[in-house]
C-alpha positions as a Python dict, from the first residue, in 0.01 Angstrom:
ca = {
    (1, 'M'): (0, 0, 0),
    (2, 'P'): (19, 47, -378),
    (3, 'K'): (145, 387, -475),
    (4, 'G'): (63, 546, -809),
    (5, 'G'): (-142, 427, -1100),
    (6, 'G'): (-487, 549, -996),
    (7, 'P'): (-802, 342, -1050),
    (8, 'T'): (-678, 198, -1380),
    (9, 'G'): (-306, 181, -1302),
    (10, 'Q'): (-114, -146, -1311),
    (11, 'S'): (86, -64, -997),
    (12, 'G'): (-228, -76, -784),
    (13, 'F'): (-353, -408, -924),
    (14, 'F'): (-366, -730, -730),
    (15, 'L'): (-596, -1027, -685),
    (16, 'L'): (-761, -1207, -397),
    (17, 'P'): (-901, -1558, -345),
    (18, 'I'): (-1276, -1614, -361),
    (19, 'G'): (-1440, -1512, -37),
    (20, 'G'): (-1103, -1384, 76),
    (21, 'E'): (-969, -1072, 231),
    (22, 'V'): (-659, -856, 221),
    (23, 'T'): (-493, -664, 502),
    (24, 'F'): (-335, -328, 421),
    (25, 'K'): (-61, -154, 613),
    (26, 'A'): (-90, 220, 567),
    (27, 'E'): (233, 409, 497),
    (28, 'V'): (325, 768, 429),
    (29, 'S'): (667, 814, 267),
    (30, 'G'): (773, 482, 417),
    (31, 'T'): (673, 581, 771),
    (32, 'L'): (372, 431, 951),
    (33, 'N'): (114, 699, 1012),
    (34, 'P'): (-196, 645, 1230),
    (35, 'G'): (-364, 941, 1063),
    (36, 'V'): (-447, 740, 751),
    (37, 'T'): (-813, 667, 676),
    (38, 'W'): (-956, 422, 423),
    (39, 'K'): (-1290, 399, 244),
    (40, 'R'): (-1448, 189, -30),
    (41, 'D'): (-1476, 434, -318),
    (42, 'M'): (-1657, 204, -561),
    (43, 'G'): (-1786, -152, -572),
    (44, 'R'): (-1888, -386, -291),
    (45, 'G'): (-1717, -515, 20),
    (46, 'S'): (-1630, -371, 357),
    (47, 'I'): (-1332, -196, 513),
    (48, 'Q'): (-1265, -291, 873),
    (49, 'P'): (-993, -163, 1106),
    (50, 'D'): (-754, -405, 1265),
    (51, 'P'): (-820, -376, 1641),
    (52, 'A'): (-467, -492, 1717),
    (53, 'D'): (-294, -234, 1497),
    (54, 'N'): (-420, 115, 1410),
    (55, 'N'): (-196, 115, 1101),
    (56, 'K'): (-374, -180, 942),
    (57, 'V'): (-716, -218, 781),
    (58, 'K'): (-885, -512, 615),
    (59, 'Y'): (-1091, -530, 296),
    (60, 'I'): (-1342, -819, 301),
    (61, 'A'): (-1519, -921, -18),
    (62, 'P'): (-1884, -1034, -2),
    (63, 'P'): (-1944, -1409, -50),
    (64, 'D'): (-2122, -1354, -383),
    (65, 'F'): (-1854, -1125, -528),
    (66, 'N'): (-1818, -1194, -902),
    (67, 'F'): (-1442, -1229, -939),
    (68, 'T'): (-1452, -1245, -1319),
    (69, 'N'): (-1584, -895, -1385),
    (70, 'E'): (-1644, -712, -1058),
    (71, 'T'): (-1404, -454, -916),
    (72, 'S'): (-1380, -266, -588),
    (73, 'I'): (-1178, 54, -564),
    (74, 'I'): (-1034, 137, -224),
    (75, 'K'): (-933, 495, -147),
    (76, 'A'): (-675, 579, 120),
    (77, 'T'): (-627, 934, 244),
    (78, 'S'): (-373, 1073, 488),
    (79, 'V'): (-517, 1333, 726),
    (80, 'E'): (-180, 1509, 734),
    (81, 'N'): (-103, 1474, 362),
    (82, 'P'): (-417, 1400, 156),
    (83, 'G'): (-218, 1368, -167),
    (84, 'A'): (9, 1094, -39),
    (85, 'F'): (-218, 806, -152),
    (86, 'E'): (-391, 711, -471),
    (87, 'D'): (-650, 449, -555),
    (88, 'A'): (-593, 75, -548),
    (89, 'I'): (-780, -169, -767),
    (90, 'I'): (-894, -486, -592),
    (91, 'Q'): (-1010, -781, -797),
    (92, 'L'): (-1100, -1123, -673),
    (93, 'T'): (-948, -1441, -809),
    (94, 'Q'): (-949, -1808, -727),
    (95, 'F'): (-666, -2043, -634),
    (96, 'V'): (-753, -2404, -709),
    (97, 'E'): (-571, -2678, -521),
    (98, 'S'): (-527, -3022, -674),
    (99, 'R'): (-305, -3323, -624),
    (100, 'G'): (-75, -3428, -904),
    (101, 'Q'): (87, -3760, -970),
    (102, 'T'): (225, -3989, -700),
    (103, 'L'): (602, -3970, -649),
    (104, 'P'): (848, -4236, -533),
    (105, 'L'): (883, -4217, -155),
    (106, 'D'): (1251, -4126, -171),
    (107, 'E'): (1200, -3849, -427),
    (108, 'D'): (1176, -3584, -159),
    (109, 'E'): (1303, -3268, -323),
    (110, 'I'): (1222, -3075, -638),
    (111, 'I'): (1531, -2869, -710),
    (112, 'V'): (1432, -2629, -987),
    (113, 'G'): (1161, -2575, -1242),
    (114, 'G'): (905, -2335, -1372),
    (115, 'L'): (1127, -2028, -1351),
    (116, 'A'): (1334, -1808, -1579),
    (117, 'V'): (1708, -1872, -1577),
    (118, 'S'): (1741, -1522, -1717),
    (119, 'P'): (1500, -1308, -1921),
    (120, 'S'): (1330, -1511, -2197),
    (121, 'Q'): (1511, -1832, -2091),
    (122, 'T'): (1270, -2086, -1945),
    (123, 'I'): (1342, -2434, -1817),
    (124, 'D'): (1241, -2634, -2121),
    (125, 'F'): (1453, -2946, -2161),
    (126, 'N'): (1296, -3090, -2477),
    (127, 'D'): (1213, -2772, -2672),
    (128, 'D'): (836, -2832, -2681),
    (129, 'A'): (752, -2486, -2537),
    (130, 'N'): (635, -2633, -2204),
    (131, 'I'): (809, -2573, -1873),
    (132, 'D'): (969, -2878, -1711),
    (133, 'M'): (1127, -2965, -1375),
    (134, 'V'): (1421, -3161, -1240),
    (135, 'S'): (1455, -3344, -907),
    (136, 'R'): (1719, -3547, -729),
    (137, 'N'): (1742, -3837, -487),
    (138, 'F'): (2069, -3839, -293),
    (139, 'D'): (2029, -4183, -134),
    (140, 'A'): (1916, -4358, -453),
    (141, 'G'): (2178, -4179, -664),
    (142, 'T'): (1938, -4049, -928),
    (143, 'V'): (1856, -3727, -1112),
    (144, 'T'): (1511, -3720, -1272),
    (145, 'I'): (1416, -3489, -1558),
    (146, 'N'): (1042, -3429, -1526),
    (147, 'I'): (895, -3348, -1868),
    (148, 'V'): (547, -3197, -1839),
    (149, 'D'): (278, -3386, -2030),
    (150, 'P'): (11, -3130, -2127),
    (151, 'F'): (-202, -3396, -2296),
    (152, 'D'): (-274, -3614, -1994),
    (153, 'P'): (-649, -3693, -2032),
    (154, 'S'): (-708, -3701, -1655),
    (155, 'G'): (-648, -3328, -1624),
    (156, 'V'): (-397, -3388, -1345),
    (157, 'L'): (-63, -3214, -1381),
    (158, 'T'): (152, -3505, -1497),
    (159, 'F'): (520, -3542, -1576),
    (160, 'C'): (712, -3807, -1766),
    (161, 'G'): (1000, -3883, -1530),
    (162, 'K'): (1327, -3971, -1704),
    (163, 'T'): (1591, -4089, -1457),
    (164, 'V'): (1970, -4078, -1489),
    (165, 'L'): (2205, -4247, -1241),
    (166, 'V'): (2433, -3997, -1063),
    (167, 'S'): (2632, -4097, -756),
    (168, 'K'): (2524, -3897, -448),
    (169, 'P'): (2386, -3585, -622),
    (170, 'V'): (2401, -3308, -361),
    (171, 'S'): (2307, -3009, -579),
    (172, 'L'): (2157, -2938, -921),
    (173, 'V'): (2140, -2629, -1143),
    (174, 'V'): (1994, -2557, -1485),
    (175, 'G'): (2172, -2374, -1764),
    (176, 'D'): (2278, -2404, -2127),
    (177, 'F'): (2592, -2615, -2082),
    (178, 'V'): (2592, -2806, -2412),
    (179, 'N'): (2669, -2657, -2754),
    (180, 'D'): (2343, -2745, -2928),
    (181, 'L'): (2403, -2550, -3252),
    (182, 'D'): (2034, -2468, -3270),
    (183, 'P'): (1851, -2153, -3385),
    (184, 'D'): (1693, -2142, -3039),
    (185, 'P'): (1966, -1963, -2837),
    (186, 'F'): (1881, -2142, -2512),
    (187, 'L'): (1793, -2507, -2450),
    (188, 'A'): (1811, -2614, -2087),
    (189, 'D'): (2058, -2873, -1959),
    (190, 'V'): (2132, -2993, -1606),
    (191, 'A'): (2458, -2981, -1411),
    (192, 'G'): (2472, -3200, -1103),
    (193, 'L'): (2730, -3193, -825),
    (194, 'S'): (2822, -3554, -748),
    (195, 'Q'): (3000, -3667, -431),
    (196, 'N'): (3141, -3969, -608),
    (197, 'P'): (3355, -4201, -389),
    (198, 'A'): (3593, -4232, -682),
    (199, 'G'): (3630, -3853, -700),
    (200, 'N'): (3400, -3551, -681),
    (201, 'E'): (3274, -3430, -1018),
    (202, 'I'): (3019, -3224, -1206),
    (203, 'V'): (2787, -3434, -1421),
    (204, 'F'): (2628, -3269, -1727),
    (205, 'I'): (2293, -3408, -1844),
    (206, 'S'): (2122, -3326, -2174),
    (207, 'G'): (1867, -3487, -2405),
    (208, 'N'): (1686, -3485, -2737),
    (209, 'K'): (1417, -3254, -2865),
    (210, 'T'): (1062, -3381, -2903),
    (211, 'E'): (753, -3272, -3089),
    (212, 'L'): (490, -3094, -2885),
    (213, 'K'): (251, -3391, -2895),
    (214, 'F'): (517, -3643, -2792),
    (215, 'P'): (693, -3494, -2488),
    (216, 'C'): (749, -3833, -2324),
    (217, 'L'): (988, -3937, -2603),
    (218, 'Y'): (1256, -3721, -2440),
    (219, 'V'): (1560, -3928, -2335),
    (220, 'P'): (1829, -3766, -2114),
    (221, 'S'): (2183, -3892, -2077),
    (222, 'I'): (2513, -3791, -1920),
    (223, 'V'): (2707, -3588, -2178),
    (224, 'K'): (3023, -3525, -1975),
    (225, 'K'): (3177, -3562, -1629),
    (226, 'L'): (3408, -3285, -1508),
    (227, 'P'): (3639, -3385, -1219),
    (228, 'I'): (3679, -3142, -926),
    (229, 'S'): (4032, -3144, -791),
    (230, 'T'): (4009, -3031, -429),
    (231, 'T'): (4064, -3176, -85),
    (232, 'E'): (3754, -2991, 38),
    (233, 'T'): (3397, -3126, 22),
    (234, 'P'): (3187, -2977, -262),
    (235, 'Q'): (2837, -2909, -133),
    (236, 'L'): (2654, -2638, -334),
    (237, 'L'): (2630, -2549, -702),
    (238, 'A'): (2521, -2224, -871),
    (239, 'S'): (2504, -2125, -1237),
    (240, 'G'): (2507, -1790, -1413),
    (241, 'R'): (2685, -1583, -1675),
    (242, 'F'): (2998, -1475, -1489),
    (243, 'H'): (3207, -1362, -1788),
    (244, 'N'): (3202, -1263, -2155),
    (245, 'P'): (3428, -1499, -2353),
    (246, 'P'): (3590, -1346, -2664),
    (247, 'Q'): (3376, -1549, -2906),
    (248, 'A'): (3048, -1455, -2732),
    (249, 'N'): (2823, -1156, -2684),
    (250, 'L'): (2546, -1082, -2435),
    (251, 'F'): (2300, -1277, -2652),
    (252, 'T'): (2514, -1591, -2656),
    (253, 'P'): (2402, -1843, -2392),
    (254, 'V'): (2690, -1872, -2145),
    (255, 'S'): (2635, -2072, -1827),
    (256, 'D'): (2932, -2067, -1591),
    (257, 'L'): (2947, -2255, -1261),
    (258, 'A'): (3031, -2178, -898),
    (259, 'I'): (3089, -2458, -647),
    (260, 'G'): (3065, -2395, -274),
    (261, 'T'): (3253, -2630, -42),
    (262, 'L'): (3163, -2737, 308),
    (263, 'E'): (3484, -2571, 428),
    (264, 'G'): (3390, -2231, 282),
    (265, 'S'): (3568, -2197, -54),
    (266, 'I'): (3409, -2100, -387),
    (267, 'I'): (3546, -2278, -697),
    (268, 'I'): (3480, -2099, -1029),
    (269, 'F'): (3450, -2285, -1361),
    (270, 'L'): (3406, -2072, -1675),
    (271, 'Q'): (3237, -2208, -1986),
    (272, 'D'): (3427, -2203, -2315),
    (273, 'R'): (3154, -2112, -2563),
    (274, 'N'): (3332, -2226, -2879),
    (275, 'P'): (3046, -2336, -3107),
    (276, 'E'): (3230, -2645, -3233),
    (277, 'P'): (3200, -2937, -3207),
    (278, 'H'): (2831, -3016, -3174),
    (279, 'D'): (2720, -3149, -2831),
    (280, 'S'): (3051, -3049, -2671),
    (281, 'V'): (3088, -2936, -2308),
    (282, 'S'): (3395, -2729, -2224),
    (283, 'F'): (3481, -2561, -1890),
    (284, 'V'): (3801, -2414, -1748),
    (285, 'H'): (3884, -2396, -1374),
    (286, 'A'): (3935, -2021, -1341),
    (287, 'Q'): (4004, -1973, -968),
    (288, 'T'): (3925, -2078, -613),
    (289, 'V'): (3810, -1802, -376),
    (290, 'N'): (3869, -1860, -5),
    (291, 'L'): (3613, -1663, 194),
    (292, 'G'): (3844, -1645, 494),
    (293, 'V'): (3553, -1663, 739),
    (294, 'G'): (3414, -1949, 941),
    (295, 'G'): (3079, -2119, 907),
    (296, 'A'): (2954, -2383, 667),
    (297, 'L'): (2780, -2258, 354),
    (298, 'K'): (2400, -2279, 353),
    (299, 'Q'): (2297, -2123, 22),
    (300, 'L'): (2477, -2028, -298),
    (301, 'F'): (2310, -1850, -589),
    (302, 'A'): (2380, -1604, -870),
    (303, 'G'): (2212, -1269, -931),
    (304, 'D'): (2269, -955, -1135),
    (305, 'F'): (2292, -704, -852),
    (306, 'N'): (2446, -416, -1052),
    (307, 'G'): (2261, -440, -1384),
    (308, 'D'): (2562, -513, -1608),
    (309, 'G'): (2417, -836, -1755),
    (310, 'L'): (2663, -1056, -1566),
    (311, 'K'): (2596, -1247, -1247),
    (312, 'E'): (2744, -1193, -904),
    (313, 'I'): (2770, -1479, -652),
    (314, 'A'): (2570, -1456, -327),
    (315, 'I'): (2660, -1670, -25),
    (316, 'V'): (2462, -1748, 291),
    (317, 'R'): (2637, -1924, 581),
    (318, 'E'): (2483, -2134, 856),
    (319, 'D'): (2350, -1932, 1152),
    (320, 'D'): (2485, -1608, 1008),
    (321, 'S'): (2311, -1272, 963),
    (322, 'D'): (2538, -1145, 684),
    (323, 'L'): (2512, -1207, 310),
    (324, 'I'): (2842, -1215, 120),
    (325, 'I'): (2840, -1108, -246),
    (326, 'L'): (3140, -1177, -471),
    (327, 'R'): (3174, -931, -760),
    (328, 'G'): (3336, -1045, -1082),
    (329, 'D'): (3459, -860, -1387),
    (330, 'Q'): (3411, -922, -1759),
    (331, 'T'): (3671, -1199, -1743),
    (332, 'G'): (3507, -1385, -1454),
    (333, 'D'): (3767, -1285, -1193),
    (334, 'F'): (3614, -1274, -843),
    (335, 'S'): (3921, -1166, -649),
    (336, 'G'): (3804, -806, -605),
    (337, 'P'): (3636, -643, -304),
    (338, 'R'): (3332, -815, -157),
    (339, 'I'): (2998, -672, -54),
    (340, 'I'): (2869, -762, 292),
    (341, 'I'): (2494, -715, 346),
    (342, 'P'): (2394, -727, 716),
    (343, 'F'): (2047, -869, 783),
    (344, 'P'): (1858, -805, 1108),
    (345, 'A'): (1867, -1171, 1215),
    (346, 'P'): (2017, -1506, 1108),
    (347, 'I'): (1895, -1606, 763),
    (348, 'A'): (1682, -1920, 750),
    (349, 'S'): (1639, -1897, 372),
    (350, 'L'): (1699, -1634, 105),
    (351, 'I'): (1559, -1579, -243),
    (352, 'S'): (1630, -1322, -514),
    (353, 'D'): (1395, -1159, -765),
    (354, 'D'): (1310, -815, -906),
    (355, 'F'): (1043, -687, -669),
    (356, 'N'): (1029, -326, -790),
    (357, 'G'): (1062, -379, -1166),
    (358, 'D'): (1385, -189, -1222),
    (359, 'G'): (1577, -481, -1376),
    (360, 'I'): (1804, -516, -1071),
    (361, 'S'): (1799, -827, -851),
    (362, 'D'): (1651, -770, -506),
    (363, 'L'): (1655, -995, -199),
    (364, 'I'): (1402, -1128, 49),
    (365, 'A'): (1510, -1329, 352),
    (366, 'A'): (1315, -1542, 597),
    (367, 'H'): (1410, -1533, 965),
    (368, 'T'): (1291, -1745, 1254),
    (369, 'M'): (1418, -1539, 1547),
    (370, 'P'): (1203, -1334, 1521),
    (371, 'N'): (965, -1476, 1260),
    (372, 'Q'): (972, -1223, 977),
    (373, 'L'): (1065, -1154, 615),
    (374, 'S'): (1310, -874, 537),
    (375, 'V'): (1329, -709, 196),
    (376, 'F'): (1641, -547, 48),
    (377, 'L'): (1625, -368, -289),
    (378, 'G'): (1924, -356, -523),
    (379, 'N'): (2048, -3, -592),
    (380, 'G'): (2215, -79, -926),
    (381, 'T'): (2574, -54, -800),
    (382, 'G'): (2585, -387, -618),
    (383, 'G'): (2457, -247, -289),
    (384, 'F'): (2116, -275, -127),
    (385, 'T'): (1861, -57, 48),
    (386, 'D'): (1665, -191, 342),
    (387, 'A'): (1300, -183, 228),
    (388, 'G'): (1152, -297, 557),
    (389, 'M'): (1019, -621, 692),
    (390, 'I'): (701, -828, 701),
    (391, 'P'): (620, -961, 1050),
    (392, 'L'): (501, -1323, 1048),
    (393, 'T'): (279, -1509, 1289),
    (394, 'F'): (423, -1845, 1183),
    (395, 'L'): (754, -2028, 1142),
    (396, 'P'): (873, -1967, 781),
    (397, 'G'): (1018, -2250, 573),
    (398, 'K'): (1053, -2273, 194),
    (399, 'M'): (1004, -1964, -25),
    (400, 'A'): (919, -1909, -391),
    (401, 'T'): (865, -1594, -596),
    (402, 'G'): (666, -1519, -909),
    (403, 'D'): (360, -1336, -1038),
    (404, 'L'): (116, -1555, -849),
    (405, 'N'): (-190, -1332, -885),
    (406, 'I'): (-117, -1247, -1249),
    (407, 'G'): (-111, -880, -1159),
    (408, 'G'): (217, -782, -1324),
    (409, 'N'): (424, -772, -1002),
    (410, 'I'): (640, -1026, -820),
    (411, 'D'): (479, -1194, -520),
    (412, 'V'): (634, -1423, -257),
    (413, 'A'): (501, -1754, -123),
    (414, 'V'): (620, -1890, 213),
    (415, 'T'): (547, -2225, 375),
    (416, 'D'): (427, -2236, 735),
    (417, 'M'): (630, -2507, 907),
    (418, 'G'): (386, -2536, 1198),
    (419, 'A'): (39, -2519, 1044),
    (420, 'N'): (138, -2686, 713),
    (421, 'V'): (-7, -2414, 493),
    (422, 'I'): (130, -2175, 230),
    (423, 'H'): (107, -1797, 272),
    (424, 'I'): (120, -1567, -31),
    (425, 'F'): (218, -1199, 4),
    (426, 'F'): (125, -986, -297),
    (427, 'G'): (379, -737, -430),
    (428, 'D'): (275, -385, -525),
    (429, 'G'): (558, -329, -774),
    (430, 'S'): (754, -90, -551),
    (431, 'G'): (919, -353, -331),
    (432, 'Q'): (637, -352, -74),
    (433, 'F'): (387, -632, -7),
    (434, 'I'): (25, -532, 43),
    (435, 'G'): (-192, -838, 103),
    (436, 'E'): (-184, -1192, 230),
    (437, 'W'): (-357, -1517, 135),
    (438, 'R'): (-321, -1860, 292),
    (439, 'S'): (-398, -2206, 161),
    (440, 'E'): (-588, -2480, 333),
    (441, 'P'): (-370, -2706, 552),
    (442, 'V'): (-206, -3012, 398),
    (443, 'S'): (-107, -3333, 575),
    (444, 'S'): (245, -3224, 668),
    (445, 'S'): (497, -2950, 596),
    (446, 'P'): (515, -2877, 218),
    (447, 'R'): (854, -2938, 59),
    (448, 'S'): (1046, -2780, -227),
    (449, 'L'): (816, -2492, -311),
    (450, 'I'): (853, -2372, -672),
    (451, 'F'): (664, -2132, -899),
    (452, 'G'): (577, -2192, -1262),
    (453, 'A'): (325, -2166, -1543),
    (454, 'F'): (314, -2530, -1638),
    (455, 'S'): (-19, -2519, -1820),
    (456, 'G'): (-52, -2157, -1926),
    (457, 'F'): (59, -1928, -2205),
    (458, 'P'): (232, -1590, -2186),
    (459, 'S'): (10, -1285, -2162),
    (460, 'T'): (72, -911, -2132),
    (461, 'V'): (55, -925, -1752),
    (462, 'G'): (249, -1244, -1682),
    (463, 'F'): (101, -1587, -1746),
    (464, 'Q'): (-255, -1699, -1801),
    (465, 'N'): (-196, -1968, -1543),
    (466, 'A'): (24, -1940, -1236),
    (467, 'D'): (115, -2247, -1036),
    (468, 'L'): (281, -2321, -706),
    (469, 'I'): (405, -2678, -690),
    (470, 'Y'): (531, -2857, -385),
    (471, 'I'): (563, -3212, -257),
    (472, 'E'): (294, -3324, -18),
    (473, 'P'): (477, -3576, 203),
    (474, 'E'): (336, -3918, 273),
    (475, 'S'): (70, -3945, 543),
    (476, 'P'): (-117, -4243, 690),
    (477, 'T'): (-394, -4188, 435),
    (478, 'T'): (-216, -4053, 125),
    (479, 'P'): (102, -4138, -66),
    (480, 'Q'): (371, -3881, -132),
    (481, 'R'): (274, -3679, -437),
    (482, 'L'): (295, -3348, -614),
    (483, 'H'): (53, -3083, -494),
    (484, 'V'): (-52, -2797, -721),
    (485, 'L'): (-189, -2457, -621),
    (486, 'N'): (-314, -2305, -944),
    (487, 'N'): (-449, -1960, -1030),
    (488, 'K'): (-615, -2005, -1369),
    (489, 'N'): (-873, -1732, -1408),
    (490, 'F'): (-701, -1560, -1701),
}
């Protein structure tokens, strides 16, 4: 339930698909209250109670609702505390599904793309102001930089795939690893973790700039290989600004690296941001942190959980309900006390974003026993507050976050592993999620869900276009290809 903002407030703004509906869960000060009543205060559409739950109601838009200029205002009132709720604006929007280009059969995972590495830093490999992607193929030993081609005459979202040979790439991250000496402070590069039989290493990939009209002239290459001296098996890679080198400031692009091993250690490499020479890559092995607990690592990512501009390292282990956060200092030393965040059930997947707009990284986890999402909000000191959970009626798989309804708040998309559809839960800006939309089924379980604005331009409330991209696996009737879920009504 959106709180605050009134009929014209941004915090109560969200969008729905054409002919769609949204289910509200009424809350009073965070506590479910059956004494809440709802009514349509202005506009068209109906409010219906949920017969299975007195704390839920459903708004259903009429089939002829004009989503471009028509608004319904829904008023919620608590019998016990009439001032506890304000108005919510409901506008209708349209998600358009389309298939993109066919992919090689073995190209079965999109790693990153269409997201901000940190504020104002987008994944643009060739500096043409369009967002790109990168994918890997472990068996074929390739990393493919996918440069978006906005001028494809077919209107299908198309990428120019530029492939680099990398032995057994198990993990990829994006950052600014190469000293480009360019007025643009951030130009994306790729670091790939290679399980090379001759010795494990990090492979750095960069390329040339292109003009906007010639994106396919981009040519990537391996700039440097950094050996990893360890008897353990490197498995996961994360990137973030872990330290402030003496020659840098908070506006200098610094992309450090954390490597998670199968045995449970975290290896820290810090970037030396000396601006000379041009196209140089320089990293120093700072330390190896032994977690001292059992269980293979499942996820490794960086997030600013205390608002100091530097990244902490978050670790998820197989079949474990606890999240481990390593806190560093200005020098990149992670030997200090750890933060342990207990979740209500084993974590199937975890993603981080700012769900309440306070500049602090928050967390949302998917669980399969029971099927639910749990939300934890960062408190600014490195700790988290349990913000509740979203019960699911399906088996959750991949997750992605972004402003999918172009309403100014962060939403979350979750794949349904059983019905082969994507569910979108709309954020209200306070860390709560107030509505749900689901796509039409695809042939089989969607893979590698990512969010982006691959064909839109920035606007005051997010992007004019918002895309969800995933791989539609091969079926008896269709080849494996990209699948695009696009919201393009702005």
